[in-house]
Amino acid sequence: MKFVKMHGLGNDFIMIDCLCDADSRDKRVSGTEDILNRETVQRLCDRHYGIGADGVICILPSARADFRMKLYNADGSTAQMCGNGIRCLGKYVYDHDRTEKVNLQIETDAGVRQLILYKETDRINTVRVDMGTPDFVPEHIPVRFSYTCVSVGNPHCVIFLKDKEELEQFALEKYGPELEHHPSFPEGINVEIAWIQAPDRIYMRVWERGCGETKACGTGACAVAAAAMRMRKCGPSVNMQLPGGQLRVDYGIRSRNLYLTGPAEEIYSGEIAMG
């Protein structure tokens, strides 16, 4: 099976092109989505015995949009949406001649998302994603106690800390999995810890559901920004500083949507035996 390894700020993915055609793709790729069971995804994402990644993305045809994204976490579970992953998908389909469009609609399990691709020479360097409207309604987030959470296509729990030192020393490897698997969150939860340095800059770390701590998380950055905006602790445009680098989140006053902008990079391509 052929694949391409990509990342957005160090949040890395195995990209599998399922857009088969007789001219440019090996027909063995057809049906790839069907063979990606939990065990197979875990093996592919294993950093010692597989390719190694935070997740696997299948690029599929769509009846509703230009392409469809099917996302698997490193533990084999599925995820509704991923801000870094969808930016990688946008770069992939343009750079690999799957489209000539720089304005794309991508179908996800959280709905259709719009992408704007920014070219540098003949390649895509930066991608802007319309992440939709943040949802603070508790009934829309699987949780069994009264808590301020936010959904940006998938559920997040945001914790604000008092300073950068507390952020860096926070035992996320201990409390992340405890919150992720807490019975109060029947479908699991993504956990973000954050420090607001200034109205236009927030530092954060993230524990991703099904992955563990990652260098960056696009939906997590949007969740933190949305929570800070709701608290009136930041402005409508904020730079999110993650371990892997910087993302920008903008709030559309008219649309009430969040827009995520950041880089996407291809690392390498290869082929792996599936048998």
Tab-separated table of C-alpha atoms in Angstrom, residues 23-272:
chain	number	residue	atom	x	y	z
A	23	ASP	CA	-4.168	6.091	-15.147
A	24	SER	CA	-2.342	7.171	-12.016
A	25	ARG	CA	-3.065	4.851	-9.112
A	26	ASP	CA	-2.455	1.210	-8.266
A	27	LYS	CA	-5.853	-0.518	-8.224
A	28	ARG	CA	-4.810	-2.380	-5.059
A	29	VAL	CA	-5.486	0.837	-3.171
A	30	SER	CA	-9.203	0.485	-3.936
A	31	GLY	CA	-11.055	-0.463	-0.760
A	32	THR	CA	-8.222	0.747	1.508
A	33	GLU	CA	-10.731	2.248	3.916
A	34	ASP	CA	-12.323	-1.176	4.399
A	35	ILE	CA	-9.073	-2.846	5.507
A	36	LEU	CA	-8.143	-0.182	8.040
A	37	ASN	CA	-9.427	-1.889	11.150
A	38	ARG	CA	-8.270	-0.871	14.625
A	39	GLU	CA	-5.317	-3.263	14.680
A	40	THR	CA	-4.078	-2.203	11.252
A	41	VAL	CA	-4.213	1.491	12.147
A	42	GLN	CA	-2.361	0.834	15.405
A	43	ARG	CA	0.377	-1.019	13.509
A	44	LEU	CA	0.729	1.726	10.901
A	45	CYS	CA	0.963	4.433	13.580
A	46	ASP	CA	3.426	2.550	15.786
A	47	ARG	CA	6.662	4.566	15.819
A	48	HIS	CA	8.851	1.493	16.347
A	49	TYR	CA	7.236	-1.232	14.225
A	50	GLY	CA	5.233	0.792	11.691
A	51	ILE	CA	5.444	4.094	9.853
A	52	GLY	CA	4.679	6.126	12.956
A	53	ALA	CA	2.065	8.886	13.181
A	54	ASP	CA	-0.612	10.527	15.290
A	55	GLY	CA	-3.225	9.266	12.868
A	56	VAL	CA	-4.200	7.931	9.446
A	57	ILE	CA	-6.185	9.920	6.887
A	58	CYS	CA	-7.955	8.288	3.957
A	59	ILE	CA	-8.712	10.652	1.058
A	60	LEU	CA	-11.963	9.545	-0.519
A	61	PRO	CA	-14.435	10.699	-3.173
A	62	SER	CA	-17.471	12.630	-1.951
A	63	ALA	CA	-20.993	13.127	-3.265
A	64	ARG	CA	-21.322	16.326	-1.187
A	65	ALA	CA	-17.954	18.019	-1.603
A	66	ASP	CA	-14.692	17.922	-3.554
A	67	PHE	CA	-13.207	15.188	-1.327
A	68	ARG	CA	-14.005	13.277	1.841
A	69	MET	CA	-11.648	12.862	4.806
A	70	LYS	CA	-11.812	9.713	6.909
A	71	LEU	CA	-9.645	10.102	10.012
A	72	TYR	CA	-8.313	7.439	12.372
A	73	ASN	CA	-6.533	8.170	15.650
A	74	ALA	CA	-3.328	6.325	16.517
A	75	ASP	CA	-5.269	3.931	18.779
A	76	GLY	CA	-7.500	2.905	15.877
A	77	SER	CA	-10.564	4.889	16.882
A	78	THR	CA	-12.145	7.340	14.462
A	79	ALA	CA	-12.301	11.115	14.887
A	80	GLN	CA	-14.845	13.521	13.464
A	81	MET	CA	-12.505	16.364	12.568
A	82	CYS	CA	-8.861	17.462	12.702
A	83	GLY	CA	-7.662	20.962	11.863
A	84	ASN	CA	-4.064	19.948	11.151
A	85	GLY	CA	-5.094	16.836	9.252
A	86	ILE	CA	-7.507	18.615	6.938
A	87	ARG	CA	-4.820	21.181	6.081
A	88	CYS	CA	-2.509	18.307	5.125
A	89	LEU	CA	-5.275	16.859	2.964
A	90	GLY	CA	-5.690	20.191	1.187
A	91	LYS	CA	-1.978	20.393	0.427
A	92	TYR	CA	-1.890	16.751	-0.688
A	93	VAL	CA	-4.705	16.913	-3.243
A	94	TYR	CA	-3.256	20.038	-4.879
A	95	ASP	CA	0.416	19.062	-4.831
A	96	HIS	CA	-0.384	15.553	-6.099
A	97	ASP	CA	-2.530	16.799	-8.998
A	98	ARG	CA	-5.850	15.621	-7.595
A	99	THR	CA	-7.280	19.106	-8.106
A	100	GLU	CA	-6.390	22.477	-9.613
A	101	LYS	CA	-8.727	24.325	-7.243
A	102	VAL	CA	-7.422	26.447	-4.376
A	103	ASN	CA	-10.869	26.787	-2.813
A	104	LEU	CA	-12.068	23.387	-1.680
A	105	GLN	CA	-14.934	21.797	0.178
A	106	ILE	CA	-13.977	18.745	2.254
A	107	GLU	CA	-16.542	16.384	3.719
A	108	THR	CA	-15.735	15.238	7.269
A	109	ASP	CA	-17.670	13.361	9.930
A	110	ALA	CA	-18.297	16.785	11.503
A	111	GLY	CA	-19.769	18.211	8.283
A	112	VAL	CA	-18.374	19.954	5.214
A	113	ARG	CA	-15.438	22.297	5.801
A	114	GLN	CA	-14.154	24.961	3.398
A	115	LEU	CA	-10.432	25.342	2.669
A	116	ILE	CA	-8.419	28.121	1.058
A	117	LEU	CA	-5.025	26.983	-0.223
A	118	TYR	CA	-2.194	29.505	-0.424
A	119	LYS	CA	0.497	28.779	-3.023
A	120	GLU	CA	4.192	29.516	-2.771
A	121	THR	CA	5.736	28.980	-6.230
A	122	ASP	CA	3.929	25.840	-7.464
A	123	ARG	CA	3.278	24.232	-4.067
A	124	ILE	CA	0.832	24.804	-1.233
A	125	ASN	CA	2.484	26.215	1.859
A	126	THR	CA	-0.378	27.438	4.053
A	127	VAL	CA	-4.023	26.419	4.363
A	128	ARG	CA	-6.932	28.316	5.945
A	129	VAL	CA	-9.856	26.231	7.241
A	130	ASP	CA	-13.375	27.370	8.071
A	131	MET	CA	-13.834	25.441	11.335
A	132	GLY	CA	-17.488	26.358	11.810
A	133	THR	CA	-19.177	27.904	14.831
A	134	PRO	CA	-17.955	26.863	18.297
A	135	ASP	CA	-20.670	25.127	20.320
A	136	PHE	CA	-20.893	25.659	24.073
A	137	VAL	CA	-24.254	23.929	24.563
A	138	PRO	CA	-23.671	21.172	27.178
A	139	GLU	CA	-26.373	18.937	25.668
A	140	HIS	CA	-24.398	18.802	22.423
A	141	ILE	CA	-21.259	17.481	24.136
A	142	PRO	CA	-21.328	14.000	25.733
A	143	VAL	CA	-20.696	14.873	29.387
A	144	ARG	CA	-22.433	13.778	32.556
A	145	PHE	CA	-21.755	16.794	34.768
A	146	SER	CA	-22.098	20.557	34.495
A	147	TYR	CA	-18.858	21.777	32.958
A	148	THR	CA	-17.899	24.408	30.404
A	149	CYS	CA	-16.752	22.483	27.353
A	150	VAL	CA	-16.671	23.423	23.693
A	151	SER	CA	-17.211	21.482	20.484
A	152	VAL	CA	-15.553	22.459	17.219
A	153	GLY	CA	-16.601	19.303	15.409
A	154	ASN	CA	-15.228	17.164	18.250
A	155	PRO	CA	-15.415	17.676	22.043
A	156	HIS	CA	-12.833	19.587	24.074
A	157	CYS	CA	-12.224	20.423	27.714
A	158	VAL	CA	-10.184	23.610	28.162
A	159	ILE	CA	-8.255	24.404	31.347
A	160	PHE	CA	-6.640	27.819	31.781
A	161	LEU	CA	-3.539	28.129	33.976
A	162	LYS	CA	-2.027	31.157	35.693
A	163	ASP	CA	1.397	31.345	34.037
A	164	LYS	CA	3.804	29.756	31.577
A	165	GLU	CA	5.704	27.875	34.270
A	166	GLU	CA	2.538	26.144	35.433
A	167	LEU	CA	1.730	25.287	31.817
A	168	GLU	CA	5.147	23.730	31.237
A	169	GLN	CA	5.149	21.786	34.518
A	170	PHE	CA	1.557	20.553	34.346
A	171	ALA	CA	1.492	16.719	34.449
A	172	LEU	CA	-0.544	16.322	31.282
A	173	GLU	CA	0.672	12.737	30.848
A	174	LYS	CA	-1.097	11.917	34.133
A	175	TYR	CA	-4.246	14.021	34.014
A	176	GLY	CA	-4.795	13.872	30.257
A	177	PRO	CA	-5.752	10.190	30.129
A	178	GLU	CA	-7.713	10.464	33.386
A	179	LEU	CA	-9.925	13.151	31.875
A	180	GLU	CA	-10.052	11.530	28.425
A	181	HIS	CA	-11.443	8.295	29.871
A	182	HIS	CA	-13.411	9.769	32.776
A	183	PRO	CA	-16.956	8.324	32.973
A	184	SER	CA	-18.290	11.879	32.851
A	185	PHE	CA	-17.261	11.923	29.160
A	186	PRO	CA	-18.900	8.805	27.672
A	187	GLU	CA	-17.329	9.365	24.248
A	188	GLY	CA	-13.987	10.602	25.561
A	189	ILE	CA	-12.657	14.157	25.438
A	190	ASN	CA	-9.715	16.156	24.124
A	191	VAL	CA	-7.964	18.097	26.876
A	192	GLU	CA	-6.223	21.457	26.479
A	193	ILE	CA	-4.238	23.398	29.040
A	194	ALA	CA	-3.493	27.013	28.200
A	195	TRP	CA	-1.976	30.272	29.413
A	196	ILE	CA	-3.133	33.599	28.030
A	197	GLN	CA	-0.005	35.714	27.663
A	198	ALA	CA	-1.741	38.612	25.928
A	199	PRO	CA	-5.029	39.337	24.129
A	200	ASP	CA	-3.424	38.210	20.868
A	201	ARG	CA	-1.236	35.327	22.087
A	202	ILE	CA	-2.030	32.102	23.936
A	203	TYR	CA	0.350	29.281	24.830
A	204	MET	CA	-1.121	25.790	25.061
A	205	ARG	CA	-0.568	22.052	25.216
A	206	VAL	CA	-2.998	19.348	24.196
A	207	TRP	CA	-3.891	15.773	25.065
A	208	GLU	CA	-5.681	14.353	22.039
A	209	ARG	CA	-8.354	11.712	22.429
A	210	GLY	CA	-6.986	8.464	21.014
A	211	CYS	CA	-3.466	9.856	20.465
A	212	GLY	CA	-1.998	11.244	23.699
A	213	GLU	CA	-0.032	14.474	23.930
A	214	THR	CA	0.733	15.856	20.474
A	215	LYS	CA	2.834	18.747	19.228
A	216	ALA	CA	-0.201	20.518	17.805
A	217	CYS	CA	-3.964	20.209	17.433
A	218	GLY	CA	-5.990	22.430	15.132
A	219	THR	CA	-9.393	21.790	16.696
A	220	GLY	CA	-7.771	22.165	20.118
A	221	ALA	CA	-6.357	25.561	19.175
A	222	CYS	CA	-9.823	26.645	18.045
A	223	ALA	CA	-11.398	25.327	21.237
A	224	VAL	CA	-8.957	27.267	23.443
A	225	ALA	CA	-9.392	30.430	21.379
A	226	ALA	CA	-13.183	30.113	21.505
A	227	ALA	CA	-13.129	29.640	25.285
A	228	ALA	CA	-10.827	32.643	25.752
A	229	MET	CA	-13.008	34.783	23.475
A	230	ARG	CA	-16.109	33.744	25.409
A	231	MET	CA	-14.372	34.843	28.636
A	232	ARG	CA	-13.349	38.124	26.922
A	233	LYS	CA	-9.702	37.316	27.601
A	234	CYS	CA	-8.561	37.702	24.002
A	235	GLY	CA	-9.484	39.511	20.811
A	236	PRO	CA	-11.105	38.142	17.628
A	237	SER	CA	-7.686	37.223	16.183
A	238	VAL	CA	-5.201	35.303	18.272
A	239	ASN	CA	-1.894	33.499	17.709
A	240	MET	CA	-1.877	30.073	19.321
A	241	GLN	CA	1.591	28.918	20.379
A	242	LEU	CA	1.862	25.119	20.543
A	243	PRO	CA	4.929	22.904	21.084
A	244	GLY	CA	5.101	22.323	17.318
A	245	GLY	CA	4.767	25.964	16.301
A	246	GLN	CA	2.160	28.657	15.761
A	247	LEU	CA	-1.394	28.596	14.434
A	248	ARG	CA	-3.695	31.559	13.924
A	249	VAL	CA	-7.375	31.547	14.858
A	250	ASP	CA	-9.704	34.283	13.618
A	251	TYR	CA	-13.330	34.812	14.563
A	252	GLY	CA	-15.724	35.924	11.824
A	253	ILE	CA	-18.057	38.446	13.458
A	254	ARG	CA	-20.665	38.096	10.717
A	255	SER	CA	-20.405	34.350	10.154
A	256	ARG	CA	-19.688	33.510	13.831
A	257	ASN	CA	-17.288	30.895	12.503
A	258	LEU	CA	-13.692	30.264	13.500
A	259	TYR	CA	-10.986	30.233	10.834
A	260	LEU	CA	-7.768	28.276	11.361
A	261	THR	CA	-4.636	29.155	9.391
A	262	GLY	CA	-1.325	27.315	9.499
A	263	PRO	CA	1.285	25.359	7.537
A	264	ALA	CA	1.175	21.835	6.137
A	265	GLU	CA	4.253	19.915	4.995
A	266	GLU	CA	5.020	16.663	3.236
A	267	ILE	CA	7.782	14.597	4.841
A	268	TYR	CA	8.189	11.572	2.584
A	269	SER	CA	6.315	8.926	0.611
A	270	GLY	CA	6.663	5.160	0.555
A	271	GLU	CA	4.999	1.783	0.343
A	272	ILE	CA	4.224	-0.659	3.147
